[in-house]
Amino acid sequence: MAELPFFGAGVSYRDAWRWDVVRHRDALGVVECIPDNIAGEAGLRDCVLIAQAVPVLLHGIGLSLGSAGGLDPDRVRHVARVVEAVEPPWFSEHIAFTRAGGVEIGHLAPLPFTREAVATVAANVRQLRAALPGLPILLENIAYPFSLPGAEMGEAELVRAILDETDTGLLLDLENVHANALNHGYDPIEYLESLPLDRVVEVHLAGGLWQEGQYLDTHSRCVPEESWHLLEWLIPRSRVRAVIIERDDDLPAFSALLAEVRRAEEVLCVAR
Amino acid sequence: MSLDDLQRRLALSLAGRGPAPAGLDENTLDRARHSLEAKRRRAAATLLPRLRTALGETWGASFHDHAVRYNPTGLLHHVDDAWELAETLLHHPAPQVACAAHDDLVSLRLRFERDRRPGALRIRERTGPLLALMRTPTRLLVVKMPGSDGKVWYLKV
């Protein structure tokens, strides 16, 4: 992971921002695309065109690396095809599962904090790596509204064990850390201190909202100050190469997003 | 309980088709279920705007009936979800609902093709041509030429 290039700050790609991304390419260090959203040649062509204007990262959401039932070969082939066309510097996915027993959950579900979960992710990452030879893989921590029974370790320990076992980098989602700290009542800085910060390659930032007494990572609001503080704490302690501002719902004007990109860039510059 | 078993039970429970796995609080799971269904409903409302309007106050209940019955699949599972809902409402007794379902389905078919078999690539970009009739707000003949960027014409009839 040591040789991976530095990109700076950017945004997660949404179709609605296709032209904004190209128009403001000088203000973006990087753009992150989701291969799961590419349903054919036109989508792939768009992604390749964007990659000609701005460096593109690929971020998977549906491989279900934590599924005990293994990976779906069609999905792995799809990711490999997009990777081949876009040639990103790394590929990232989540420490989570999204389907089991023929049911597509439609969201990232947490894994139990067990050795069996570590071994399952490791086996699935080996299979993925065989389809993406030579490409560095990053794994992302998720926001989990509930913990599964039978824990044999803490969440940070699970993340560390998986990264060790799979020899992958960490995509650290600071908004997920913020959400988990609120919902599970822990200190986010203590949590960050227990992670292998030397493995952090990329950071995600987003904004959520409170609903029925729970803080939800909805990607529908601007980045809260708490997450900016976590970024300011993290940057001098790690070698972050890219910061992505994520937004899925209630899409703002692109200028609002660019203001957040500039702020992330300023935090990155202080450390450089 | 093995990881495989735990994941199967949790997935079924989150889909509203089974109780919470042992050791998990039913209220917590219930909140997660509602949140997941709300996410599906929002995505469907975006893809099926006419149907959302035609169903009015019954939209939420109609979607709930669909959500517990149908398990969307594939990379674009939100499109698969909306497609299935529109198809099941094509024969709704209220003509305005059936008409909205039909027209929203035409809009989906302009962009996507849907394989009969479930699977990762069930929903794909439409590359084939399309000839369809839309009925609201005015009757339009929709013609899409072949190709993933095939030109589309809307002709008044």
Tab-separated table of C-alpha atoms in Angstrom:
chain	number	residue	atom	x	y	z
A	1	MET	CA	0.000	0.000	0.000
A	2	ALA	CA	2.977	2.306	0.562
A	3	GLU	CA	3.377	3.192	-3.128
A	4	LEU	CA	-0.222	4.162	-3.803
A	5	PRO	CA	-0.553	7.646	-5.350
A	6	PHE	CA	-2.052	10.694	-3.657
A	7	PHE	CA	-5.232	12.103	-5.215
A	8	GLY	CA	-6.675	14.586	-2.728
A	9	ALA	CA	-10.404	15.199	-2.248
A	10	GLY	CA	-13.323	14.427	-4.511
A	11	VAL	CA	-16.905	13.209	-4.695
A	12	SER	CA	-18.861	10.022	-5.166
A	13	TYR	CA	-20.271	10.018	-8.700
A	14	ARG	CA	-23.994	10.309	-9.347
A	15	ASP	CA	-25.581	10.425	-12.812
A	16	ALA	CA	-27.177	13.771	-11.969
A	17	TRP	CA	-23.675	15.254	-11.642
A	18	ARG	CA	-22.287	13.877	-14.897
A	19	TRP	CA	-21.627	17.295	-16.464
A	20	ASP	CA	-20.743	19.009	-13.176
A	21	VAL	CA	-17.969	16.494	-12.640
A	22	VAL	CA	-16.507	17.181	-16.071
A	23	ARG	CA	-17.016	20.959	-15.828
A	24	HIS	CA	-15.356	21.185	-12.402
A	25	ARG	CA	-12.670	18.583	-13.025
A	26	ASP	CA	-9.920	21.024	-11.993
A	27	ALA	CA	-11.492	21.344	-8.541
A	28	LEU	CA	-11.695	17.570	-8.054
A	29	GLY	CA	-8.726	15.443	-7.142
A	30	VAL	CA	-10.680	12.263	-7.734
A	31	VAL	CA	-14.167	10.862	-8.396
A	32	GLU	CA	-15.476	7.591	-7.020
A	33	CYS	CA	-17.792	5.442	-9.164
A	34	ILE	CA	-19.860	2.446	-8.110
A	35	PRO	CA	-19.546	-0.485	-10.540
A	36	ASP	CA	-22.839	-1.919	-9.264
A	37	ASN	CA	-24.614	1.065	-10.863
A	38	ILE	CA	-23.152	0.354	-14.298
A	39	ALA	CA	-25.726	-1.700	-16.167
A	40	GLY	CA	-24.241	-1.825	-19.639
A	41	GLU	CA	-22.081	-0.281	-22.327
A	42	ALA	CA	-23.356	3.312	-22.007
A	43	GLY	CA	-22.690	3.359	-18.263
A	44	LEU	CA	-19.253	1.869	-18.758
A	45	ARG	CA	-18.482	4.401	-21.488
A	46	ASP	CA	-19.515	7.280	-19.168
A	47	CYS	CA	-17.224	5.939	-16.470
A	48	VAL	CA	-14.285	5.663	-18.875
A	49	LEU	CA	-14.947	9.201	-20.164
A	50	ILE	CA	-14.954	10.560	-16.616
A	51	ALA	CA	-11.702	8.695	-15.970
A	52	GLN	CA	-10.194	10.620	-18.886
A	53	ALA	CA	-11.083	13.914	-17.157
A	54	VAL	CA	-10.501	13.039	-13.464
A	55	PRO	CA	-8.866	10.034	-11.739
A	56	VAL	CA	-11.586	7.482	-10.942
A	57	LEU	CA	-11.744	5.133	-7.957
A	58	LEU	CA	-14.085	2.130	-7.998
A	59	HIS	CA	-16.116	1.328	-4.912
A	60	GLY	CA	-18.274	-1.800	-4.737
A	61	ILE	CA	-21.437	-2.039	-2.658
A	62	GLY	CA	-22.887	-5.441	-3.508
A	63	LEU	CA	-20.177	-8.092	-3.579
A	64	SER	CA	-21.187	-9.190	-0.084
A	65	LEU	CA	-17.656	-10.065	1.027
A	66	GLY	CA	-18.984	-11.254	4.382
A	67	SER	CA	-21.410	-13.830	2.971
A	68	ALA	CA	-20.796	-17.322	4.306
A	69	GLY	CA	-22.398	-18.580	1.114
A	70	GLY	CA	-19.505	-17.166	-0.936
A	71	LEU	CA	-19.381	-14.598	-3.734
A	72	ASP	CA	-21.692	-14.411	-6.725
A	73	PRO	CA	-19.438	-15.194	-9.741
A	74	ASP	CA	-21.532	-12.947	-12.024
A	75	ARG	CA	-20.950	-9.967	-9.742
A	76	VAL	CA	-17.234	-10.684	-9.502
A	77	ARG	CA	-17.008	-10.895	-13.304
A	78	HIS	CA	-18.924	-7.621	-13.605
A	79	VAL	CA	-16.517	-5.826	-11.240
A	80	ALA	CA	-13.523	-7.305	-13.080
A	81	ARG	CA	-14.903	-6.040	-16.375
A	82	VAL	CA	-15.362	-2.490	-15.049
A	83	VAL	CA	-11.915	-2.571	-13.437
A	84	GLU	CA	-10.370	-3.642	-16.722
A	85	ALA	CA	-12.019	-0.733	-18.559
A	86	VAL	CA	-11.375	1.983	-15.964
A	87	GLU	CA	-7.983	0.855	-14.578
A	88	PRO	CA	-8.408	2.359	-11.083
A	89	PRO	CA	-5.482	2.531	-8.612
A	90	TRP	CA	-7.405	0.326	-6.149
A	91	PHE	CA	-10.799	-1.274	-5.587
A	92	SER	CA	-12.788	-0.986	-2.374
A	93	GLU	CA	-15.690	-2.883	-0.787
A	94	HIS	CA	-17.323	-3.190	2.626
A	95	ILE	CA	-16.837	-5.394	5.646
A	96	ALA	CA	-20.433	-6.527	5.507
A	97	PHE	CA	-22.873	-8.889	3.856
A	98	THR	CA	-25.752	-7.879	1.611
A	99	ARG	CA	-27.406	-11.197	0.796
A	100	ALA	CA	-27.968	-14.626	2.236
A	101	GLY	CA	-30.277	-17.535	1.563
A	102	GLY	CA	-31.430	-16.025	-1.717
A	103	VAL	CA	-32.510	-12.759	-0.089
A	104	GLU	CA	-31.012	-9.473	-1.275
A	105	ILE	CA	-31.088	-7.226	1.801
A	106	GLY	CA	-30.660	-3.998	-0.152
A	107	HIS	CA	-28.255	-2.580	2.401
A	108	LEU	CA	-25.002	-3.403	4.181
A	109	ALA	CA	-25.652	-5.742	7.106
A	110	PRO	CA	-23.090	-6.193	9.889
A	111	LEU	CA	-21.043	-9.301	10.511
A	112	PRO	CA	-20.795	-10.839	13.951
A	113	PHE	CA	-17.472	-10.002	15.597
A	114	THR	CA	-16.219	-13.593	15.373
A	115	ARG	CA	-13.258	-15.552	14.030
A	116	GLU	CA	-15.608	-17.317	11.591
A	117	ALA	CA	-16.551	-13.930	10.101
A	118	VAL	CA	-12.858	-13.031	9.732
A	119	ALA	CA	-12.173	-16.337	7.951
A	120	THR	CA	-15.205	-15.870	5.687
A	121	VAL	CA	-14.166	-12.395	4.541
A	122	ALA	CA	-10.603	-13.636	4.038
A	123	ALA	CA	-11.779	-16.502	1.805
A	124	ASN	CA	-14.008	-14.184	-0.233
A	125	VAL	CA	-11.267	-11.564	-0.631
A	126	ARG	CA	-8.938	-14.320	-1.913
A	127	GLN	CA	-11.537	-15.183	-4.545
A	128	LEU	CA	-11.967	-11.504	-5.468
A	129	ARG	CA	-8.218	-10.980	-5.651
A	130	ALA	CA	-7.929	-13.839	-8.133
A	131	ALA	CA	-10.310	-11.922	-10.402
A	132	LEU	CA	-8.459	-8.604	-9.951
A	133	PRO	CA	-4.815	-9.679	-10.124
A	134	GLY	CA	-2.347	-7.107	-8.854
A	135	LEU	CA	-4.977	-4.542	-7.891
A	136	PRO	CA	-4.794	-3.316	-4.270
A	137	ILE	CA	-8.031	-3.905	-2.338
A	138	LEU	CA	-9.386	-1.688	0.443
A	139	LEU	CA	-12.072	-2.693	2.925
A	140	GLU	CA	-14.468	-0.243	4.546
A	141	ASN	CA	-15.926	-0.148	8.064
A	142	ILE	CA	-19.724	0.117	8.044
A	143	ALA	CA	-22.339	1.803	10.206
A	144	TYR	CA	-24.282	-0.876	12.059
A	145	PRO	CA	-27.606	-0.169	13.735
A	146	PHE	CA	-27.364	-3.384	15.785
A	147	SER	CA	-24.690	-5.893	16.795
A	148	LEU	CA	-25.078	-9.587	16.143
A	149	PRO	CA	-24.893	-12.092	19.018
A	150	GLY	CA	-21.888	-14.279	19.796
A	151	ALA	CA	-19.160	-11.613	19.627
A	152	GLU	CA	-15.665	-12.936	20.352
A	153	MET	CA	-13.965	-9.557	19.916
A	154	GLY	CA	-14.713	-5.853	19.542
A	155	GLU	CA	-15.517	-4.104	16.262
A	156	ALA	CA	-12.076	-2.507	15.898
A	157	GLU	CA	-10.470	-5.870	16.601
A	158	LEU	CA	-12.588	-7.459	13.860
A	159	VAL	CA	-11.524	-4.781	11.367
A	160	ARG	CA	-7.872	-5.185	12.326
A	161	ALA	CA	-8.055	-9.002	12.107
A	162	ILE	CA	-9.680	-8.869	8.670
A	163	LEU	CA	-7.116	-6.380	7.334
A	164	ASP	CA	-4.282	-8.542	8.690
A	165	GLU	CA	-5.751	-11.746	7.301
A	166	THR	CA	-6.483	-10.290	3.859
A	167	ASP	CA	-3.506	-7.937	3.504
A	168	THR	CA	-5.828	-5.147	2.410
A	169	GLY	CA	-5.871	-1.399	3.068
A	170	LEU	CA	-8.510	0.432	5.082
A	171	LEU	CA	-11.139	2.692	3.609
A	172	LEU	CA	-12.108	4.517	6.773
A	173	ASP	CA	-15.625	5.926	6.714
A	174	LEU	CA	-15.530	8.611	9.374
A	175	GLU	CA	-19.258	9.245	9.223
A	176	ASN	CA	-19.795	5.569	10.020
A	177	VAL	CA	-17.442	5.952	12.982
A	178	HIS	CA	-19.409	9.025	14.056
A	179	ALA	CA	-22.752	7.181	13.671
A	180	ASN	CA	-21.559	4.064	15.511
A	181	ALA	CA	-20.070	6.146	18.327
A	182	LEU	CA	-23.437	7.875	18.817
A	183	ASN	CA	-25.554	4.733	18.526
A	184	HIS	CA	-23.333	2.402	20.538
A	185	GLY	CA	-22.069	4.977	23.019
A	186	TYR	CA	-18.316	4.985	22.562
A	187	ASP	CA	-15.604	7.568	22.086
A	188	PRO	CA	-14.812	7.855	18.347
A	189	ILE	CA	-11.197	8.915	18.968
A	190	GLU	CA	-10.584	5.902	21.211
A	191	TYR	CA	-12.051	3.748	18.458
A	192	LEU	CA	-9.786	5.333	15.818
A	193	GLU	CA	-6.756	4.860	18.076
A	194	SER	CA	-7.471	1.129	18.171
A	195	LEU	CA	-7.409	0.815	14.354
A	196	PRO	CA	-4.247	0.206	12.292
A	197	LEU	CA	-4.032	3.805	11.047
A	198	ASP	CA	-0.982	3.021	8.926
A	199	ARG	CA	-3.322	1.020	6.683
A	200	VAL	CA	-5.751	3.883	5.981
A	201	VAL	CA	-5.619	4.755	2.283
A	202	GLU	CA	-8.955	6.442	1.698
A	203	VAL	CA	-11.573	8.258	3.775
A	204	HIS	CA	-15.322	8.622	3.248
A	205	LEU	CA	-17.280	11.557	4.641
A	206	ALA	CA	-21.044	12.013	4.524
A	207	GLY	CA	-23.935	13.313	6.596
A	208	GLY	CA	-26.813	11.505	8.276
A	209	LEU	CA	-29.823	12.323	10.402
A	210	TRP	CA	-31.576	11.335	13.615
A	211	GLN	CA	-34.618	9.074	13.321
A	212	GLU	CA	-36.475	7.411	16.180
A	213	GLY	CA	-33.591	7.940	18.577
A	214	GLN	CA	-30.979	6.536	16.219
A	215	TYR	CA	-28.430	8.369	14.079
A	216	LEU	CA	-28.688	7.019	10.532
A	217	ASP	CA	-25.905	7.175	7.964
A	218	THR	CA	-28.230	8.306	5.177
A	219	HIS	CA	-25.736	10.207	2.980
A	220	SER	CA	-28.446	12.844	2.700
A	221	ARG	CA	-26.951	15.777	4.590
A	222	CYS	CA	-23.759	17.810	4.565
A	223	VAL	CA	-20.816	16.462	6.571
A	224	PRO	CA	-21.346	17.221	10.295
A	225	GLU	CA	-18.692	19.095	12.288
A	226	GLU	CA	-18.002	15.964	14.364
A	227	SER	CA	-16.827	14.098	11.256
A	228	TRP	CA	-14.676	17.047	10.151
A	229	HIS	CA	-13.003	16.946	13.572
A	230	LEU	CA	-12.325	13.235	13.129
A	231	LEU	CA	-10.714	13.980	9.751
A	232	GLU	CA	-8.533	16.696	11.297
A	233	TRP	CA	-7.469	14.226	13.975
A	234	LEU	CA	-6.804	11.436	11.501
A	235	ILE	CA	-4.863	13.172	8.731
A	236	PRO	CA	-1.612	13.865	10.650
A	237	ARG	CA	-1.655	10.269	11.941
A	238	SER	CA	-2.023	8.402	8.655
A	239	ARG	CA	-1.169	8.533	4.949
A	240	VAL	CA	-4.577	9.210	3.435
A	241	ARG	CA	-4.436	9.376	-0.388
A	242	ALA	CA	-8.058	10.277	-1.102
A	243	VAL	CA	-11.064	11.764	0.711
A	244	ILE	CA	-14.488	11.239	-0.853
A	245	ILE	CA	-17.590	13.281	0.002
A	246	GLU	CA	-20.562	10.924	-0.427
A	247	ARG	CA	-24.105	11.995	-1.154
A	248	ASP	CA	-26.957	9.668	-2.209
A	249	ASP	CA	-30.208	11.432	-1.303
A	250	ASP	CA	-31.406	15.053	-1.266
A	251	LEU	CA	-28.674	15.906	-3.735
A	252	PRO	CA	-27.512	19.502	-3.220
A	253	ALA	CA	-26.261	21.932	-5.844
A	254	PHE	CA	-22.837	20.789	-6.971
A	255	SER	CA	-21.326	24.050	-5.668
A	256	ALA	CA	-22.271	23.018	-2.104
A	257	LEU	CA	-20.484	19.742	-2.617
A	258	LEU	CA	-17.437	21.528	-4.014
A	259	ALA	CA	-17.257	23.635	-0.847
A	260	GLU	CA	-16.970	20.399	1.162
A	261	VAL	CA	-14.327	19.104	-1.243
A	262	ARG	CA	-12.322	22.318	-0.749
A	263	ARG	CA	-12.573	21.966	3.023
A	264	ALA	CA	-11.327	18.362	2.855
A	265	GLU	CA	-8.511	19.482	0.582
A	266	GLU	CA	-7.498	22.140	3.126
A	267	VAL	CA	-7.352	19.537	5.904
A	268	LEU	CA	-5.225	17.290	3.690
A	269	CYS	CA	-2.893	20.199	2.807
A	270	VAL	CA	-2.191	21.086	6.434
A	271	ALA	CA	-0.683	17.639	6.935
A	272	ARG	CA	1.300	17.696	3.703
B	1	MET	CA	-25.445	-21.085	15.193
B	2	SER	CA	-23.158	-21.047	12.144
B	3	LEU	CA	-22.477	-17.788	10.287
B	4	ASP	CA	-24.381	-19.116	7.275
B	5	ASP	CA	-27.431	-19.911	9.390
B	6	LEU	CA	-27.285	-16.580	11.222
B	7	GLN	CA	-27.057	-14.643	7.950
B	8	ARG	CA	-29.958	-16.558	6.374
B	9	ARG	CA	-32.182	-15.925	9.373
B	10	LEU	CA	-31.198	-12.277	9.585
B	11	ALA	CA	-31.780	-11.696	5.855
B	12	LEU	CA	-35.218	-13.332	6.041
B	13	SER	CA	-36.082	-11.368	9.140
B	14	LEU	CA	-35.007	-8.059	7.585
B	15	ALA	CA	-37.173	-8.892	4.564
B	16	GLY	CA	-40.139	-9.290	6.927
B	17	ARG	CA	-40.376	-13.036	6.389
B	18	GLY	CA	-39.121	-14.398	9.661
B	19	PRO	CA	-38.539	-13.684	13.339
B	20	ALA	CA	-35.337	-12.081	14.620
B	21	PRO	CA	-32.502	-14.593	15.075
B	22	ALA	CA	-31.969	-15.683	18.679
B	23	GLY	CA	-30.096	-13.086	20.705
B	24	LEU	CA	-31.300	-10.123	18.652
B	25	ASP	CA	-33.865	-7.702	19.984
B	26	GLU	CA	-37.095	-7.829	17.940
B	27	ASN	CA	-37.682	-4.061	18.369
B	28	THR	CA	-34.221	-3.233	17.027
B	29	LEU	CA	-34.770	-5.504	14.047
B	30	ASP	CA	-38.183	-3.991	13.498
B	31	ARG	CA	-36.632	-0.522	13.275
B	32	ALA	CA	-34.080	-1.806	10.758
B	33	ARG	CA	-36.886	-3.463	8.751
B	34	HIS	CA	-38.843	-0.215	8.578
B	35	SER	CA	-35.740	1.684	7.573
B	36	LEU	CA	-34.954	-0.790	4.773
B	37	GLU	CA	-38.515	-0.741	3.497
B	38	ALA	CA	-38.501	3.077	3.554
B	39	LYS	CA	-35.308	3.030	1.474
B	40	ARG	CA	-36.921	0.689	-1.067
B	41	ARG	CA	-40.082	2.805	-1.098
B	42	ARG	CA	-38.155	6.048	-1.744
B	43	ALA	CA	-36.251	4.456	-4.618
B	44	ALA	CA	-39.483	3.067	-6.117
B	45	ALA	CA	-41.242	6.429	-5.774
B	46	THR	CA	-38.442	8.051	-7.792
B	47	LEU	CA	-38.699	5.440	-10.549
B	48	LEU	CA	-42.524	5.277	-10.540
B	49	PRO	CA	-43.678	8.900	-10.157
B	50	ARG	CA	-47.037	8.438	-11.919
B	51	LEU	CA	-47.891	5.374	-9.857
B	52	ARG	CA	-46.888	7.139	-6.655
B	53	THR	CA	-49.287	9.982	-7.521
B	54	ALA	CA	-52.093	7.701	-8.715
B	55	LEU	CA	-51.995	5.599	-5.543
B	56	GLY	CA	-52.008	8.702	-3.332
B	57	GLU	CA	-52.460	7.829	0.335
B	58	THR	CA	-52.512	4.099	-0.414
B	59	TRP	CA	-48.960	4.205	-1.833
B	60	GLY	CA	-47.332	3.224	1.487
B	61	ALA	CA	-49.674	0.276	2.112
B	62	SER	CA	-49.428	-0.921	-1.506
B	63	PHE	CA	-45.670	-0.786	-1.346
B	64	HIS	CA	-45.610	-2.638	1.971
B	65	ASP	CA	-47.702	-5.503	0.500
B	66	HIS	CA	-45.273	-5.684	-2.395
B	67	ALA	CA	-42.154	-5.421	-0.188
B	68	VAL	CA	-42.958	-8.411	2.019
B	69	ARG	CA	-43.938	-10.498	-0.994
B	70	TYR	CA	-41.129	-9.694	-3.423
B	71	ASN	CA	-37.385	-10.063	-3.075
B	72	PRO	CA	-35.615	-7.806	-5.602
B	73	THR	CA	-32.380	-9.114	-7.074
B	74	GLY	CA	-29.416	-8.004	-9.108
B	75	LEU	CA	-27.020	-5.102	-9.369
B	76	LEU	CA	-29.850	-2.624	-9.929
B	77	HIS	CA	-32.219	-4.249	-7.454
B	78	HIS	CA	-34.091	-0.957	-6.928
B	79	VAL	CA	-35.029	-0.997	-10.626
B	80	ASP	CA	-36.039	-4.664	-10.381
B	81	ASP	CA	-38.145	-3.789	-7.332
B	82	ALA	CA	-39.947	-0.921	-9.067
B	83	TRP	CA	-40.441	-2.975	-12.241
B	84	GLU	CA	-42.097	-5.814	-10.334
B	85	LEU	CA	-44.395	-3.434	-8.454
B	86	ALA	CA	-45.488	-1.703	-11.671
B	87	GLU	CA	-46.121	-5.051	-13.373
B	88	THR	CA	-48.288	-6.321	-10.532
B	89	LEU	CA	-50.375	-3.136	-10.639
B	90	LEU	CA	-50.957	-3.244	-14.395
B	91	HIS	CA	-54.323	-4.902	-13.782
B	92	HIS	CA	-55.338	-2.791	-10.789
B	93	PRO	CA	-59.142	-2.250	-10.687
B	94	ALA	CA	-58.717	1.542	-10.643
B	95	PRO	CA	-58.039	2.555	-14.270
B	96	GLN	CA	-55.860	5.550	-13.299
B	97	VAL	CA	-53.580	3.265	-11.240
B	98	ALA	CA	-53.330	0.659	-14.008
B	99	CYS	CA	-52.606	3.415	-16.527
B	100	ALA	CA	-49.908	4.984	-14.315
B	101	ALA	CA	-48.305	1.565	-13.813
B	102	HIS	CA	-48.275	1.019	-17.561
B	103	ASP	CA	-46.711	4.411	-18.336
B	104	ASP	CA	-44.084	4.151	-15.591
B	105	LEU	CA	-43.218	0.718	-16.911
B	106	VAL	CA	-42.721	2.187	-20.391
B	107	SER	CA	-40.348	4.770	-18.866
B	108	LEU	CA	-38.382	1.968	-17.207
B	109	ARG	CA	-38.336	-0.079	-20.410
B	110	LEU	CA	-36.909	2.901	-22.290
B	111	ARG	CA	-33.785	2.717	-20.123
B	112	PHE	CA	-33.599	-0.926	-19.072
B	113	GLU	CA	-34.241	-4.505	-20.064
B	114	ARG	CA	-35.226	-7.090	-17.486
B	115	ASP	CA	-34.306	-10.737	-17.737
B	116	ARG	CA	-36.988	-13.236	-16.751
B	117	ARG	CA	-34.521	-15.074	-14.517
B	118	PRO	CA	-33.356	-13.508	-11.265
B	119	GLY	CA	-29.612	-12.921	-11.013
B	120	ALA	CA	-26.901	-10.289	-10.762
B	121	LEU	CA	-27.425	-9.005	-14.306
B	122	ARG	CA	-31.208	-9.223	-14.389
B	123	ILE	CA	-31.563	-5.487	-15.058
B	124	ARG	CA	-29.405	-4.141	-17.884
B	125	GLU	CA	-29.259	-1.069	-20.047
B	126	ARG	CA	-31.675	-1.328	-22.944
B	127	THR	CA	-29.841	-1.879	-26.186
B	128	GLY	CA	-32.767	-3.129	-28.235
B	129	PRO	CA	-35.455	-0.959	-29.894
B	130	LEU	CA	-38.769	-0.150	-28.222
B	131	LEU	CA	-42.183	0.773	-29.543
B	132	ALA	CA	-44.759	1.574	-26.879
B	133	LEU	CA	-47.824	3.668	-26.185
B	134	MET	CA	-47.981	6.053	-23.234
B	135	ARG	CA	-51.402	7.215	-22.130
B	136	THR	CA	-50.789	10.114	-19.729
B	137	PRO	CA	-51.003	13.080	-19.801
B	138	THR	CA	-51.679	12.685	-23.538
B	139	ARG	CA	-51.444	9.637	-25.752
B	140	LEU	CA	-47.934	9.301	-27.097
B	141	LEU	CA	-46.274	6.749	-29.288
B	142	VAL	CA	-42.776	6.174	-27.939
B	143	VAL	CA	-40.132	4.986	-30.366
B	144	LYS	CA	-36.627	4.124	-29.252
B	145	MET	CA	-33.992	3.178	-31.771
B	146	PRO	CA	-31.564	0.300	-31.098
B	147	GLY	CA	-28.280	0.888	-29.263
B	148	SER	CA	-27.502	1.826	-25.683
B	149	ASP	CA	-27.767	5.515	-26.648
B	150	GLY	CA	-30.552	4.946	-29.181
B	151	LYS	CA	-32.526	8.053	-30.028
B	152	VAL	CA	-36.065	8.353	-28.578
B	153	TRP	CA	-39.087	9.990	-30.218
B	154	TYR	CA	-42.378	10.859	-28.528
B	155	LEU	CA	-45.098	11.151	-31.194
B	156	LYS	CA	-48.586	12.486	-30.422
B	157	VAL	CA	-51.331	10.088	-31.531
